[in-house]
Amino acid sequence: LDGLRQQDAEAVTTIGDASSTGTASQREGSQEQSRTVRDEQRLALTNEGSVGHPFLCSRPCLYFAAGQCANGAACAFCHLSHTKRAAHLDKRHRDILRQLTMERAAEVLLPVLQEKVLAVDDAGLCRGAFAALACACGVPEVSPVFRPSRSERTLIAGLTSLGLKCVMSTLRRTIVDNESVAVAADELLRQLRYAAPQSDELSP
C-alpha cells in the first residue's frame, strides 16, 4: 500500500512539473513574440516617412500595409498604424484663409502652430527654430493679446482640430514665394521629429 501511495505522489509531482514547464514555455513564447513585434515596429521607423510618428509622420503607406512596399527605408510615407483619418480644413475655412493677407494669415496660423509645437516639445528644444519661422513669416513675436475677428475665430477652430504637421503645411502653402519660410519650416519639422515623444506603439 505504501508503495502505491509513493507511486501516486511521484505521478502527481511529474504532472505538476510538466504543467509548470508548459506554462513557462508559453510565457517565454509570448514574451519573444512581443519582442519580435516591437523590433518590427522599430525597423519600420528606419524609413523617412515614419519619423515622428504619430504627430509628425507622413500619410500612411498603403503598400506597406499590404506587404507590398518596394521602397523600404527610402519610402516617404509612414509604415506605422494610424487609428483615424487626419482632419482637414473644409471649404468655409479655406475661403476665410484665402481672404486674408499673407501677413494676417501668419498672425492667425502661428499661435495655433505654437500651441501644437509646445504640446510636442514641452522641453522647449525647438523654441529657436519656431522663432526663426515666425521671423521668416514677418511676425517676429507671436502676440499674446491677438484679437481675431469672428470669421478668423471660425478659422482658428478649424485649425485647432488639425494635426501639427497639417497646420505647418497650411502655413507653407499660405505664405507663398518665400524661400526663407520653406527653409525655416523644414528645419522646425526636422527638430520636432526628434524632440517628439516616442509613440506608445514602441513602448517596451
PDB file of C-alpha atoms in Angstrom:
ATOM      1  CA  LEU A   1       0.000   0.000   0.000  1.00  0.00           C
ATOM      2  CA  ASP A   2       2.813   2.376   0.873  1.00  0.00           C
ATOM      3  CA  GLY A   3       4.409   1.606  -2.476  1.00  0.00           C
ATOM      4  CA  LEU A   4       1.238   2.551  -4.355  1.00  0.00           C
ATOM      5  CA  ARG A   5       0.965   5.818  -2.424  1.00  0.00           C
ATOM      6  CA  GLN A   6       4.567   6.673  -3.304  1.00  0.00           C
ATOM      7  CA  GLN A   7       3.896   5.956  -6.997  1.00  0.00           C
ATOM      8  CA  ASP A   8       0.798   8.203  -6.913  1.00  0.00           C
ATOM      9  CA  ALA A   9       2.782  11.021  -5.288  1.00  0.00           C
ATOM     10  CA  GLU A  10       5.526  10.714  -7.893  1.00  0.00           C
ATOM     11  CA  ALA A  11       2.928  10.798 -10.692  1.00  0.00           C
ATOM     12  CA  VAL A  12       1.347  13.984  -9.279  1.00  0.00           C
ATOM     13  CA  THR A  13       4.784  15.589  -8.979  1.00  0.00           C
ATOM     14  CA  THR A  14       5.601  14.685 -12.582  1.00  0.00           C
ATOM     15  CA  ILE A  15       2.314  16.150 -13.875  1.00  0.00           C
ATOM     16  CA  GLY A  16       2.864  19.340 -11.840  1.00  0.00           C
ATOM     17  CA  ASP A  17       6.392  19.739 -13.186  1.00  0.00           C
ATOM     18  CA  ALA A  18       5.178  19.200 -16.748  1.00  0.00           C
ATOM     19  CA  SER A  19       2.408  21.782 -16.256  1.00  0.00           C
ATOM     20  CA  SER A  20       4.868  24.331 -14.829  1.00  0.00           C
ATOM     21  CA  THR A  21       7.268  23.697 -17.699  1.00  0.00           C
ATOM     22  CA  GLY A  22       4.452  24.176 -20.221  1.00  0.00           C
ATOM     23  CA  THR A  23       3.312  27.439 -18.601  1.00  0.00           C
ATOM     24  CA  ALA A  24       6.880  28.797 -18.508  1.00  0.00           C
ATOM     25  CA  SER A  25       7.362  27.822 -22.133  1.00  0.00           C
ATOM     26  CA  GLN A  26       4.154  29.588 -23.164  1.00  0.00           C
ATOM     27  CA  ARG A  27       5.166  32.689 -21.214  1.00  0.00           C
ATOM     28  CA  GLU A  28       8.594  32.758 -22.849  1.00  0.00           C
ATOM     29  CA  GLY A  29       6.978  32.308 -26.268  1.00  0.00           C
ATOM     30  CA  SER A  30       4.605  35.225 -25.634  1.00  0.00           C
ATOM     31  CA  GLN A  31       7.473  37.468 -24.485  1.00  0.00           C
ATOM     32  CA  GLU A  32       9.519  36.526 -27.535  1.00  0.00           C
ATOM     33  CA  GLN A  33       6.586  37.323 -29.812  1.00  0.00           C
ATOM     34  CA  SER A  34       6.148  40.737 -28.138  1.00  0.00           C
ATOM     35  CA  ARG A  35       9.861  41.467 -28.620  1.00  0.00           C
ATOM     36  CA  THR A  36       9.578  40.481 -32.286  1.00  0.00           C
ATOM     37  CA  VAL A  37       6.621  42.851 -32.823  1.00  0.00           C
ATOM     38  CA  ARG A  38       8.493  45.723 -31.160  1.00  0.00           C
ATOM     39  CA  ASP A  39      11.588  45.008 -33.253  1.00  0.00           C
ATOM     40  CA  GLU A  40       9.489  45.093 -36.421  1.00  0.00           C
ATOM     41  CA  GLN A  41       7.958  48.410 -35.365  1.00  0.00           C
ATOM     42  CA  ARG A  42      11.379  49.905 -34.671  1.00  0.00           C
ATOM     43  CA  LEU A  43      12.574  48.614 -38.026  1.00  0.00           C
ATOM     44  CA  ALA A  44       9.607  50.342 -39.668  1.00  0.00           C
ATOM     45  CA  LEU A  45      10.790  53.626 -38.145  1.00  0.00           C
ATOM     46  CA  THR A  46      14.002  53.453 -40.163  1.00  0.00           C
ATOM     47  CA  ASN A  47      12.138  54.799 -43.190  1.00  0.00           C
ATOM     48  CA  GLU A  48      11.932  58.574 -43.507  1.00  0.00           C
ATOM     49  CA  GLY A  49       8.143  58.787 -43.675  1.00  0.00           C
ATOM     50  CA  SER A  50       7.664  57.135 -40.252  1.00  0.00           C
ATOM     51  CA  VAL A  51       9.925  59.517 -38.305  1.00  0.00           C
ATOM     52  CA  GLY A  52       7.932  61.488 -35.751  1.00  0.00           C
ATOM     53  CA  HIS A  53       5.007  59.051 -35.616  1.00  0.00           C
ATOM     54  CA  PRO A  54       2.238  59.729 -34.726  1.00  0.00           C
ATOM     55  CA  PHE A  55       2.416  63.541 -34.577  1.00  0.00           C
ATOM     56  CA  LEU A  56       4.796  64.437 -37.394  1.00  0.00           C
ATOM     57  CA  CYS A  57       4.977  61.475 -39.718  1.00  0.00           C
ATOM     58  CA  SER A  58       3.739  61.378 -43.294  1.00  0.00           C
ATOM     59  CA  ARG A  59       0.488  59.833 -44.501  1.00  0.00           C
ATOM     60  CA  PRO A  60       0.211  56.026 -44.103  1.00  0.00           C
ATOM     61  CA  CYS A  61       1.868  53.901 -46.780  1.00  0.00           C
ATOM     62  CA  LEU A  62      -0.905  51.864 -48.410  1.00  0.00           C
ATOM     63  CA  TYR A  63       1.606  49.470 -49.967  1.00  0.00           C
ATOM     64  CA  PHE A  64       3.360  48.695 -46.669  1.00  0.00           C
ATOM     65  CA  ALA A  65       0.052  47.792 -45.033  1.00  0.00           C
ATOM     66  CA  ALA A  66      -0.489  45.263 -47.830  1.00  0.00           C
ATOM     67  CA  GLY A  67       3.081  43.970 -47.531  1.00  0.00           C
ATOM     68  CA  GLN A  68       3.978  45.358 -50.958  1.00  0.00           C
ATOM     69  CA  CYS A  69       6.111  48.466 -50.275  1.00  0.00           C
ATOM     70  CA  ALA A  70       9.065  48.263 -52.661  1.00  0.00           C
ATOM     71  CA  ASN A  71      10.746  51.459 -51.391  1.00  0.00           C
ATOM     72  CA  GLY A  72      11.709  50.134 -47.950  1.00  0.00           C
ATOM     73  CA  ALA A  73      13.838  52.595 -45.976  1.00  0.00           C
ATOM     74  CA  ALA A  74      13.516  55.148 -48.802  1.00  0.00           C
ATOM     75  CA  CYS A  75       9.703  55.256 -48.506  1.00  0.00           C
ATOM     76  CA  ALA A  76       8.425  58.772 -47.790  1.00  0.00           C
ATOM     77  CA  PHE A  77       5.179  57.503 -46.217  1.00  0.00           C
ATOM     78  CA  CYS A  78       4.516  56.180 -42.707  1.00  0.00           C
ATOM     79  CA  HIS A  79       4.848  52.433 -42.070  1.00  0.00           C
ATOM     80  CA  LEU A  80       3.111  52.506 -38.654  1.00  0.00           C
ATOM     81  CA  SER A  81      -0.587  52.235 -37.894  1.00  0.00           C
ATOM     82  CA  HIS A  82      -2.890  55.278 -37.822  1.00  0.00           C
ATOM     83  CA  THR A  83      -6.083  54.930 -35.789  1.00  0.00           C
ATOM     84  CA  LYS A  84      -8.088  57.651 -37.509  1.00  0.00           C
ATOM     85  CA  ARG A  85      -8.114  59.722 -40.660  1.00  0.00           C
ATOM     86  CA  ALA A  86      -6.374  63.090 -40.425  1.00  0.00           C
ATOM     87  CA  ALA A  87      -8.631  66.163 -40.218  1.00  0.00           C
ATOM     88  CA  HIS A  88      -8.622  68.796 -42.973  1.00  0.00           C
ATOM     89  CA  LEU A  89      -9.953  72.318 -43.389  1.00  0.00           C
ATOM     90  CA  ASP A  90     -13.350  72.439 -45.070  1.00  0.00           C
ATOM     91  CA  LYS A  91     -14.323  74.831 -47.883  1.00  0.00           C
ATOM     92  CA  ARG A  92     -15.572  77.509 -45.457  1.00  0.00           C
ATOM     93  CA  HIS A  93     -12.249  77.567 -43.609  1.00  0.00           C
ATOM     94  CA  ARG A  94     -10.247  77.635 -46.853  1.00  0.00           C
ATOM     95  CA  ASP A  95     -12.325  80.557 -48.156  1.00  0.00           C
ATOM     96  CA  ILE A  96     -11.683  82.555 -44.969  1.00  0.00           C
ATOM     97  CA  LEU A  97      -7.965  81.831 -45.223  1.00  0.00           C
ATOM     98  CA  ARG A  98      -7.824  82.943 -48.870  1.00  0.00           C
ATOM     99  CA  GLN A  99      -9.384  86.293 -47.978  1.00  0.00           C
ATOM    100  CA  LEU A 100      -6.575  87.128 -45.533  1.00  0.00           C
ATOM    101  CA  THR A 101      -3.366  88.867 -46.468  1.00  0.00           C
ATOM    102  CA  MET A 102      -0.270  86.700 -46.055  1.00  0.00           C
ATOM    103  CA  GLU A 103       0.821  88.730 -43.042  1.00  0.00           C
ATOM    104  CA  ARG A 104      -2.586  88.407 -41.368  1.00  0.00           C
ATOM    105  CA  ALA A 105      -2.762  84.708 -42.219  1.00  0.00           C
ATOM    106  CA  ALA A 106       0.597  84.243 -40.490  1.00  0.00           C
ATOM    107  CA  GLU A 107      -0.723  86.088 -37.420  1.00  0.00           C
ATOM    108  CA  VAL A 108      -3.686  83.683 -37.314  1.00  0.00           C
ATOM    109  CA  LEU A 109      -1.745  80.498 -38.033  1.00  0.00           C
ATOM    110  CA  LEU A 110       1.341  80.970 -35.873  1.00  0.00           C
ATOM    111  CA  PRO A 111      -0.377  80.978 -32.422  1.00  0.00           C
ATOM    112  CA  VAL A 112      -2.152  77.735 -33.320  1.00  0.00           C
ATOM    113  CA  LEU A 113       1.112  76.231 -34.543  1.00  0.00           C
ATOM    114  CA  GLN A 114       2.931  77.414 -31.420  1.00  0.00           C
ATOM    115  CA  GLU A 115       0.458  75.644 -29.126  1.00  0.00           C
ATOM    116  CA  LYS A 116       0.875  72.408 -31.062  1.00  0.00           C
ATOM    117  CA  VAL A 117       4.661  72.699 -31.017  1.00  0.00           C
ATOM    118  CA  LEU A 118       4.647  73.202 -27.239  1.00  0.00           C
ATOM    119  CA  ALA A 119       2.398  70.157 -26.803  1.00  0.00           C
ATOM    120  CA  VAL A 120       5.006  68.005 -28.552  1.00  0.00           C
ATOM    121  CA  ASP A 121       8.160  69.801 -27.388  1.00  0.00           C
ATOM    122  CA  ASP A 122       7.393  70.601 -23.752  1.00  0.00           C
ATOM    123  CA  ALA A 123      11.117  70.942 -23.011  1.00  0.00           C
ATOM    124  CA  GLY A 124      11.375  73.883 -25.406  1.00  0.00           C
ATOM    125  CA  LEU A 125      14.160  72.332 -27.503  1.00  0.00           C
ATOM    126  CA  CYS A 126      12.695  73.748 -30.719  1.00  0.00           C
ATOM    127  CA  ARG A 127      11.962  77.249 -29.426  1.00  0.00           C
ATOM    128  CA  GLY A 128      14.698  78.813 -31.553  1.00  0.00           C
ATOM    129  CA  ALA A 129      13.522  77.047 -34.707  1.00  0.00           C
ATOM    130  CA  PHE A 130       9.952  78.258 -34.136  1.00  0.00           C
ATOM    131  CA  ALA A 131      11.170  81.828 -33.568  1.00  0.00           C
ATOM    132  CA  ALA A 132      13.109  81.645 -36.839  1.00  0.00           C
ATOM    133  CA  LEU A 133       9.954  80.523 -38.666  1.00  0.00           C
ATOM    134  CA  ALA A 134       7.913  83.353 -37.136  1.00  0.00           C
ATOM    135  CA  CYS A 135      10.539  85.903 -38.200  1.00  0.00           C
ATOM    136  CA  ALA A 136      10.580  84.463 -41.725  1.00  0.00           C
ATOM    137  CA  CYS A 137       6.786  84.940 -41.823  1.00  0.00           C
ATOM    138  CA  GLY A 138       7.176  88.584 -40.818  1.00  0.00           C
ATOM    139  CA  VAL A 139       5.807  88.035 -37.295  1.00  0.00           C
ATOM    140  CA  PRO A 140       8.923  88.268 -35.082  1.00  0.00           C
ATOM    141  CA  GLU A 141       6.874  87.748 -31.910  1.00  0.00           C
ATOM    142  CA  VAL A 142       3.565  85.906 -31.536  1.00  0.00           C
ATOM    143  CA  SER A 143       1.300  88.349 -29.690  1.00  0.00           C
ATOM    144  CA  PRO A 144      -0.358  87.032 -26.508  1.00  0.00           C
ATOM    145  CA  VAL A 145      -3.162  89.612 -26.990  1.00  0.00           C
ATOM    146  CA  PHE A 146      -4.001  88.658 -30.574  1.00  0.00           C
ATOM    147  CA  ARG A 147      -7.642  89.623 -31.262  1.00  0.00           C
ATOM    148  CA  PRO A 148      -9.134  87.653 -34.158  1.00  0.00           C
ATOM    149  CA  SER A 149     -12.321  88.669 -35.936  1.00  0.00           C
ATOM    150  CA  ARG A 150     -15.415  86.462 -35.901  1.00  0.00           C
ATOM    151  CA  SER A 151     -14.528  84.756 -39.182  1.00  0.00           C
ATOM    152  CA  GLU A 152     -10.939  84.331 -38.009  1.00  0.00           C
ATOM    153  CA  ARG A 153     -12.187  82.621 -34.832  1.00  0.00           C
ATOM    154  CA  THR A 154     -14.078  80.178 -37.055  1.00  0.00           C
ATOM    155  CA  LEU A 155     -10.857  79.528 -38.973  1.00  0.00           C
ATOM    156  CA  ILE A 156      -8.874  79.072 -35.749  1.00  0.00           C
ATOM    157  CA  ALA A 157     -11.382  76.480 -34.535  1.00  0.00           C
ATOM    158  CA  GLY A 158     -10.809  74.535 -37.756  1.00  0.00           C
ATOM    159  CA  LEU A 159      -7.039  74.866 -37.496  1.00  0.00           C
ATOM    160  CA  THR A 160      -7.065  73.665 -33.897  1.00  0.00           C
ATOM    161  CA  SER A 161      -8.618  70.363 -34.995  1.00  0.00           C
ATOM    162  CA  LEU A 162      -5.719  69.695 -37.381  1.00  0.00           C
ATOM    163  CA  GLY A 163      -2.510  67.867 -36.604  1.00  0.00           C
ATOM    164  CA  LEU A 164       0.731  69.776 -36.123  1.00  0.00           C
ATOM    165  CA  LYS A 165       2.178  68.830 -39.486  1.00  0.00           C
ATOM    166  CA  CYS A 166      -1.024  69.776 -41.284  1.00  0.00           C
ATOM    167  CA  VAL A 167      -1.015  73.253 -39.672  1.00  0.00           C
ATOM    168  CA  MET A 168       2.593  73.695 -40.744  1.00  0.00           C
ATOM    169  CA  SER A 169       1.775  72.595 -44.295  1.00  0.00           C
ATOM    170  CA  THR A 170      -1.123  75.088 -44.355  1.00  0.00           C
ATOM    171  CA  LEU A 171       1.260  77.841 -43.284  1.00  0.00           C
ATOM    172  CA  ARG A 172       3.724  76.915 -46.039  1.00  0.00           C
ATOM    173  CA  ARG A 173       1.012  76.897 -48.699  1.00  0.00           C
ATOM    174  CA  THR A 174      -0.320  80.258 -47.487  1.00  0.00           C
ATOM    175  CA  ILE A 175       2.985  82.137 -47.271  1.00  0.00           C
ATOM    176  CA  VAL A 176       3.936  81.565 -50.909  1.00  0.00           C
ATOM    177  CA  ASP A 177       7.054  82.646 -52.824  1.00  0.00           C
ATOM    178  CA  ASN A 178       9.094  82.881 -49.652  1.00  0.00           C
ATOM    179  CA  GLU A 179      12.087  80.551 -49.621  1.00  0.00           C
ATOM    180  CA  SER A 180      13.097  81.538 -46.099  1.00  0.00           C
ATOM    181  CA  VAL A 181       9.708  80.351 -44.768  1.00  0.00           C
ATOM    182  CA  ALA A 182      10.129  76.997 -46.521  1.00  0.00           C
ATOM    183  CA  VAL A 183      13.651  76.570 -45.125  1.00  0.00           C
ATOM    184  CA  ALA A 184      12.618  77.585 -41.586  1.00  0.00           C
ATOM    185  CA  ALA A 185       9.569  75.275 -41.677  1.00  0.00           C
ATOM    186  CA  ASP A 186      11.696  72.333 -42.819  1.00  0.00           C
ATOM    187  CA  GLU A 187      14.191  72.956 -40.030  1.00  0.00           C
ATOM    188  CA  LEU A 188      11.463  73.207 -37.382  1.00  0.00           C
ATOM    189  CA  LEU A 189       9.909  69.974 -38.630  1.00  0.00           C
ATOM    190  CA  ARG A 190      13.302  68.239 -38.594  1.00  0.00           C
ATOM    191  CA  GLN A 191      13.950  69.256 -34.993  1.00  0.00           C
ATOM    192  CA  LEU A 192      10.442  68.384 -33.858  1.00  0.00           C
ATOM    193  CA  ARG A 193      10.645  64.884 -35.309  1.00  0.00           C
ATOM    194  CA  TYR A 194      13.477  64.044 -32.942  1.00  0.00           C
ATOM    195  CA  ALA A 195      12.160  66.048 -29.978  1.00  0.00           C
ATOM    196  CA  ALA A 196       8.700  64.461 -30.089  1.00  0.00           C
ATOM    197  CA  PRO A 197       7.955  61.653 -27.593  1.00  0.00           C
ATOM    198  CA  GLN A 198       8.018  58.105 -28.924  1.00  0.00           C
ATOM    199  CA  SER A 199       4.713  56.574 -29.902  1.00  0.00           C
ATOM    200  CA  ASP A 200       3.116  54.229 -27.357  1.00  0.00           C
ATOM    201  CA  GLU A 201       3.359  51.545 -30.046  1.00  0.00           C
ATOM    202  CA  LEU A 202       7.084  51.406 -29.391  1.00  0.00           C
ATOM    203  CA  SER A 203       6.987  51.256 -25.615  1.00  0.00           C
ATOM    204  CA  PRO A 204       8.882  48.252 -24.152  1.00  0.00           C
TER     205      PRO A 204
END
